[in-house]
Coordinates of C-alpha atoms and ligand atoms in Angstrom, one line a residue:
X1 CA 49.9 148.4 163.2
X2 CA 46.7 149.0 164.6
X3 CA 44.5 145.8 164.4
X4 CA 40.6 146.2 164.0
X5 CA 38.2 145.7 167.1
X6 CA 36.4 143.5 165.1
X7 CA 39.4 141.4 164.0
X8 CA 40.4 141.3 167.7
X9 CA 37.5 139.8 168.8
X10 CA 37.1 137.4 166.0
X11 CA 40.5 136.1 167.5
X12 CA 39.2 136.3 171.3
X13 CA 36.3 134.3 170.0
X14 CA 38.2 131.8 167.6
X15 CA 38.5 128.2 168.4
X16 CA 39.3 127.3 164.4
X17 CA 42.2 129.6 162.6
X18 CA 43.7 128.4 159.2
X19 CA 45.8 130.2 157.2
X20 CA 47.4 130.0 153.9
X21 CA 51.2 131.0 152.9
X22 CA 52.6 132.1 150.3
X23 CA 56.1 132.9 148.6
X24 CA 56.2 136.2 150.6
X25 CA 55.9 134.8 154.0
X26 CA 59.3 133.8 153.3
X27 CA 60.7 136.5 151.3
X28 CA 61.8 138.2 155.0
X29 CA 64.3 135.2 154.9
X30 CA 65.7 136.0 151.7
X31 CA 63.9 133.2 149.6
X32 CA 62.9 135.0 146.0
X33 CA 59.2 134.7 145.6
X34 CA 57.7 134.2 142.1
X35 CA 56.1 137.1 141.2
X36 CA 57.5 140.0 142.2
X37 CA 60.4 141.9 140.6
X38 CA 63.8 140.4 141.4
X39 CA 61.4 136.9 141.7
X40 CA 62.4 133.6 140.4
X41 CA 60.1 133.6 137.5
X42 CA 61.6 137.5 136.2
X43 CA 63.3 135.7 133.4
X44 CA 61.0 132.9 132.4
X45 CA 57.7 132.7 132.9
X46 CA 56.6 130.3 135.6
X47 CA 55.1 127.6 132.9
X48 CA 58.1 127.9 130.9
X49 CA 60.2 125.6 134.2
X50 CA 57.6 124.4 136.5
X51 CA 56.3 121.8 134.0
X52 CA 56.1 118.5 133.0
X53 CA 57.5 119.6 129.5
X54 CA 59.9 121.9 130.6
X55 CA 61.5 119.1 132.7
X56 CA 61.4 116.6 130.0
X57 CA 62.8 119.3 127.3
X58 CA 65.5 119.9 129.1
X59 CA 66.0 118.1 132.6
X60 CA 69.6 119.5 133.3
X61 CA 68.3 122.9 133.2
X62 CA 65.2 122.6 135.1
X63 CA 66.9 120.4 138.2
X64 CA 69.7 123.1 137.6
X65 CA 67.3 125.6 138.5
X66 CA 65.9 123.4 141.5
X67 CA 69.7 122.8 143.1
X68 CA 70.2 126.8 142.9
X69 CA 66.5 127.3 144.7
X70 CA 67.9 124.5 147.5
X71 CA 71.0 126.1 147.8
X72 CA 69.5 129.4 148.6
X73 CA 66.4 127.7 150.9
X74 CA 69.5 125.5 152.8
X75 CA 71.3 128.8 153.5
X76 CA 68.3 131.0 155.4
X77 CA 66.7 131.0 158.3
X78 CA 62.8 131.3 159.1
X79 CA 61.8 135.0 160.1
X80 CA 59.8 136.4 163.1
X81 CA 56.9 135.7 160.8
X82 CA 57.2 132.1 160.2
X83 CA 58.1 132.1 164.3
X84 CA 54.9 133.5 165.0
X85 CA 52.8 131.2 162.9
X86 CA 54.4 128.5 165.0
X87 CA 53.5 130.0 168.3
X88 CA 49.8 130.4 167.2
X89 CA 49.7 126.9 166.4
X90 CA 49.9 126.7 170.3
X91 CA 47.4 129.5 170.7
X92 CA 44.2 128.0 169.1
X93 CA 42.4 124.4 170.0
X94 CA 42.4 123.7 166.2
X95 CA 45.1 125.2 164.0
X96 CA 45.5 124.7 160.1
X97 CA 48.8 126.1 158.5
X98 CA 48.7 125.3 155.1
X99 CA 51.2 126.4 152.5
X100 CA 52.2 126.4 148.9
X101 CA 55.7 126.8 149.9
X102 CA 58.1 124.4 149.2
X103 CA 61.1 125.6 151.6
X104 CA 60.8 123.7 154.8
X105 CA 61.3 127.3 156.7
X106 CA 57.5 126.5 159.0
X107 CA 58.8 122.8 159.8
X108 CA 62.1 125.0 160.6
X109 CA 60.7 127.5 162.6
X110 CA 58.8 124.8 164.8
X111 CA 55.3 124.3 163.4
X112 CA 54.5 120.5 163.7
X113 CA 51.4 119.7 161.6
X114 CA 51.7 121.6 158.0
X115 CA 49.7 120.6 155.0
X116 CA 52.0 121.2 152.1
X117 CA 49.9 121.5 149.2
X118 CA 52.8 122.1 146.7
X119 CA 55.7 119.5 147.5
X120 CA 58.3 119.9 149.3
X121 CA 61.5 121.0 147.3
X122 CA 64.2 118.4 149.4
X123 CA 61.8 114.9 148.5
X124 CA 62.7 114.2 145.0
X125 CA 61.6 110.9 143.3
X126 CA 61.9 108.4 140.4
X127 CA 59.3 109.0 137.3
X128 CA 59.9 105.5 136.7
X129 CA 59.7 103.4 140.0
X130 CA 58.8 106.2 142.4
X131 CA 62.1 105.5 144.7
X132 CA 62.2 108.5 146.9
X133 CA 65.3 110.6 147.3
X134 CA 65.9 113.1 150.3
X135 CA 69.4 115.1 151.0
X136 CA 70.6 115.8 147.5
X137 CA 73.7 116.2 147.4
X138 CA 74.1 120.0 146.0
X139 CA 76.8 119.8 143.3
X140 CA 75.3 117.5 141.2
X141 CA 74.4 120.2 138.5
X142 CA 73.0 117.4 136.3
X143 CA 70.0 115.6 136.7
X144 CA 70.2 112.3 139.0
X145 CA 69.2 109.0 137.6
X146 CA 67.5 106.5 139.8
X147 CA 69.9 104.3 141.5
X148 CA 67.6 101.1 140.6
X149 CA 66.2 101.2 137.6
X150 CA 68.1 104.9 136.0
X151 CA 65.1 107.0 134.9
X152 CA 65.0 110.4 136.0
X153 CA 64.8 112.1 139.1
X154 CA 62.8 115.2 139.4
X155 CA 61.6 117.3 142.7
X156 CA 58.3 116.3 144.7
X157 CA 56.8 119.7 143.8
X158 CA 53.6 120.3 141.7
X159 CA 54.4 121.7 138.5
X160 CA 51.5 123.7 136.1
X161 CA 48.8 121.2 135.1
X162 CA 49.7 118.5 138.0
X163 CA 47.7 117.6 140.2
X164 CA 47.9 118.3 144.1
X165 CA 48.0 115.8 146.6
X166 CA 44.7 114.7 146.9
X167 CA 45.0 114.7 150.9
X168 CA 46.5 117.6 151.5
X169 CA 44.2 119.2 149.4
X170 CA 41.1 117.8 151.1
X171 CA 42.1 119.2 154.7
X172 CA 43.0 122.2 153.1
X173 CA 39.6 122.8 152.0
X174 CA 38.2 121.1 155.4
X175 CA 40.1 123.8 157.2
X176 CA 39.6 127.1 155.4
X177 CA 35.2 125.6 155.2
X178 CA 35.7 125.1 159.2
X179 CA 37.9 128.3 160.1
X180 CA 36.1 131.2 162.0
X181 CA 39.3 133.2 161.2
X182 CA 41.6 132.5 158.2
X183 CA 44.2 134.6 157.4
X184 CA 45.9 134.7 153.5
X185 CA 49.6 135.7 153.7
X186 CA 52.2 136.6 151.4
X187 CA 50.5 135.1 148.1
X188 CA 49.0 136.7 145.6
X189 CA 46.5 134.3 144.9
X190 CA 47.1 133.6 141.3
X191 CA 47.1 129.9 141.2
X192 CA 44.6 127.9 141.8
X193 CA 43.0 125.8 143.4
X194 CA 45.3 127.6 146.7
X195 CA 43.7 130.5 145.5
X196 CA 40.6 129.7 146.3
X197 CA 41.1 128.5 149.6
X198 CA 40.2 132.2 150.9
X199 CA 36.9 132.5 148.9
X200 CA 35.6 128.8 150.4
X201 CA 36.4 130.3 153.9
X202 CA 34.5 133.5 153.1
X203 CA 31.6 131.7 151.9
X204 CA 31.6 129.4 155.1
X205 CA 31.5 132.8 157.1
X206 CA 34.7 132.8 157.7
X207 CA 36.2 136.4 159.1
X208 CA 39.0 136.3 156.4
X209 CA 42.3 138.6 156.8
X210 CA 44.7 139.3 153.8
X211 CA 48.6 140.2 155.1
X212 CA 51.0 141.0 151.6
X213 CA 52.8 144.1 150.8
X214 CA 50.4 145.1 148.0
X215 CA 46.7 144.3 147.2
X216 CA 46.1 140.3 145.6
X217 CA 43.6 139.8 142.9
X218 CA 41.2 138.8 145.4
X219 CA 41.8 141.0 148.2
X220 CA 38.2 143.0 147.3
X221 CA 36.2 140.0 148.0
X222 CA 38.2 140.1 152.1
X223 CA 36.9 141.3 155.4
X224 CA 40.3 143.0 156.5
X225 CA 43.7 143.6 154.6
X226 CA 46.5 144.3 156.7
X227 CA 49.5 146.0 154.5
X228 CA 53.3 145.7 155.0
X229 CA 55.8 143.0 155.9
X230 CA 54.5 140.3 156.9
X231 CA 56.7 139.2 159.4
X232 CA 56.8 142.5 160.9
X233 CA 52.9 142.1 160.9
X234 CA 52.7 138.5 162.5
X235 CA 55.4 139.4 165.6
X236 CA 52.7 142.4 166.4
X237 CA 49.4 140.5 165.9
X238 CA 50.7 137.3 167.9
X239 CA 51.5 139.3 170.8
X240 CA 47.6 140.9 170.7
X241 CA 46.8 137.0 170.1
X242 CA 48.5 136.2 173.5
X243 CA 47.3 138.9 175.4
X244 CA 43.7 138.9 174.1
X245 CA 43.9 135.2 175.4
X246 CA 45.9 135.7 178.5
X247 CA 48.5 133.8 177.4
X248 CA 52.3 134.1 178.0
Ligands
BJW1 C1 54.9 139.8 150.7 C2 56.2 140.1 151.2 C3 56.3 140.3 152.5 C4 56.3 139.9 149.0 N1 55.3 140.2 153.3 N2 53.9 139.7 151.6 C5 41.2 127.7 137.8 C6 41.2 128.9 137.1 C7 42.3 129.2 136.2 C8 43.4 128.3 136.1 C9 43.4 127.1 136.8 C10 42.3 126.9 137.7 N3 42.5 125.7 138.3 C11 43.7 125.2 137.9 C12 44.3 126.1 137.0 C13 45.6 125.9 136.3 C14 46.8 126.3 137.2 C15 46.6 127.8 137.6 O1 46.3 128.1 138.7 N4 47.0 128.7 136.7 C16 47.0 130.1 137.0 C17 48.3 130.7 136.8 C18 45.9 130.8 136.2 N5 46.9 125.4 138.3 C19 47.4 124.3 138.3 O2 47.9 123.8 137.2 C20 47.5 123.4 139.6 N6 47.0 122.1 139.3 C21 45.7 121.8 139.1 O3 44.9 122.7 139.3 O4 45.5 120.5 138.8 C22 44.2 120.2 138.3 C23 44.1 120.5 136.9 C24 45.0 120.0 136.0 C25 45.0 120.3 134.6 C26 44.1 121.2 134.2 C27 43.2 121.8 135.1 C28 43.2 121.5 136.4 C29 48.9 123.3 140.0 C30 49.5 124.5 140.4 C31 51.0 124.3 140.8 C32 51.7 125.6 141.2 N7 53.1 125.3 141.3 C33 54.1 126.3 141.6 C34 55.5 125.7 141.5 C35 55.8 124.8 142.6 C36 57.1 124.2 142.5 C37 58.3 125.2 142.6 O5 58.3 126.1 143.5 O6 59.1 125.2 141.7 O7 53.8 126.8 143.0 S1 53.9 127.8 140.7 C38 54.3 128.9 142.0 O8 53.1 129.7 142.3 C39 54.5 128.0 143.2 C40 53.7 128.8 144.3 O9 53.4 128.0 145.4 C41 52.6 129.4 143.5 C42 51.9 130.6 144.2 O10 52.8 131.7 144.3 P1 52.8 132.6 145.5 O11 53.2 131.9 146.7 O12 51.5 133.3 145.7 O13 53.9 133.6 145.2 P2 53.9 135.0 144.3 O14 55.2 135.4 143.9 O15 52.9 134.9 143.2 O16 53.3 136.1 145.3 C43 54.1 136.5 146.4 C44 53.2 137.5 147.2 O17 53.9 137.9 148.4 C45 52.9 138.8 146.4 O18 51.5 139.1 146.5 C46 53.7 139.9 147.1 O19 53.1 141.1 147.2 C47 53.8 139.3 148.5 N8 54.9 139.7 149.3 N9 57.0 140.2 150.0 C48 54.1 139.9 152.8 N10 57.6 140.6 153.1
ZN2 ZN1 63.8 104.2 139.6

């Protein structure tokens, strides 16, 4: 992969990188994204399970679905692209990995501060007293009621029409407005408001870098798009990284 001069020195330059990840980042592993054929969603459409209704329709089905995705995300391992994201966190004086992944494979692979802004698929709580519960045990095939008060037990994800934690969502945005790089991976950038995380950068000025396998709806509006795998993509660039920055 051959790697712009502008982009290099961009990176040379850089004292604030963000970047946002998406299913794809982790497909390398073997984790299903949502979107693409073979996905998750190929047989129902994504608001058809990731709602509020859905789950209340017909909670066995929806936290079977979640115990087959946590089965799958228990028995991968981050790939050399969640690796490098890691390392870069060591590369740059200010680093924001954000993700709408839910898989744990960055806090895996070694990455210490990560703003989730989706959930995280192995917190799971009670809708009626907020109990948290970690470690499910994967057999249960049913949905859990609360040990304390027995109302339902659903994952600490954010379904369709949910809002995201208000937190995570504000560095999120603090972080793409303050990036001099910021780099969109593996997502298409359908759903919002992660979507517009890229735009918000490029109208700060941002120098903003798309990585995916195919174009994103909003790849026209980018400085540089960078096509293949992604972890293949991230090994090479955060080598250049180093050695642009005399690192080891
Ligand atoms: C590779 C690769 C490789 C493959 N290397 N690349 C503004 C406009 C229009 C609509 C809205 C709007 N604001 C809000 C909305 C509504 C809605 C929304 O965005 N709808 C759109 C679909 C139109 N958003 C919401 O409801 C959000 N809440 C909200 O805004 O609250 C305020 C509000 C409330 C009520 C009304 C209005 C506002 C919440 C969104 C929650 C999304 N939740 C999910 C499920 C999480 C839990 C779970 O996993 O079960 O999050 S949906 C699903 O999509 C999941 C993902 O995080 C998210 C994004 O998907 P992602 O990661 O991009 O995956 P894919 O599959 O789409 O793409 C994979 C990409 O990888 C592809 O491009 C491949 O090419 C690529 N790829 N292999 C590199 N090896
Ligand atoms: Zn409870």
């Amino acid at each position: 992969m051959v790697f712009s001069e502008k982009l290099l020195q961009r990176l040379k330059d850089a004292e604030n990188v963000a970047v946002l990840t998406g299913a794809g980042v982790s497909a390398e592993s073997g984790v299903p994204t949502f979107r693409d054929p073979g996905g998750i969603w190929e047989k129902f459409r994504p608001e058809q399970l990731a709602n509020f209704e859905a789950f209340m329709n017909d909670p066995d089905f929806v936290w079977s679905w979640y115990q087959h995705r946590r089965e799958i995300m228990r028995e991968v391992k981050p790939n050399k692209g969640h690796i490098a994201l890691a390392e870069m966190e060591q590369v740059f004086p200010k680093f924001g990995l954000i993700t709408q992944n839910i898989d744990n494979l960055h806090f895996r692979a070694g990455s210490k501060k990560i703003i989730e802004l989706h959930g995280n698929i192995e917190r799971n709580f009670c809708m009626k007293c907020r109990t948290f519960y970690e470690e499910i045990d994967l057999s249960e095939k049913k949905v859990l009621k609360c040990e304390k008060c027995g109302g339902l037990i659903r994952p600490d994800v954010v379904w369709f029409g949910e809002m995201l934690p208000m937190n995570e969502l504000r560095i999120a945005e603090e972080s793409a407005a303050n990036a001099d790089v910021f780099f969109t991976i593996g997502t298409s950038a359908e759903v919002y408001p992660a979507a517009m995380l890229p735009i918000i950068a490029k109208r700060a000025g941002a120098y903003v870098v798309e990585i995916n396998t195919k174009p994103t709806a909003i790849s026209a509006e980018l400085d540089e798009i960078l096509t293949g795998k992604s972890g293949e993509i991230l090994a090479e660039l955060i080598t250049v990284m180093k050695s642009t920055r005399n690192l080891k």
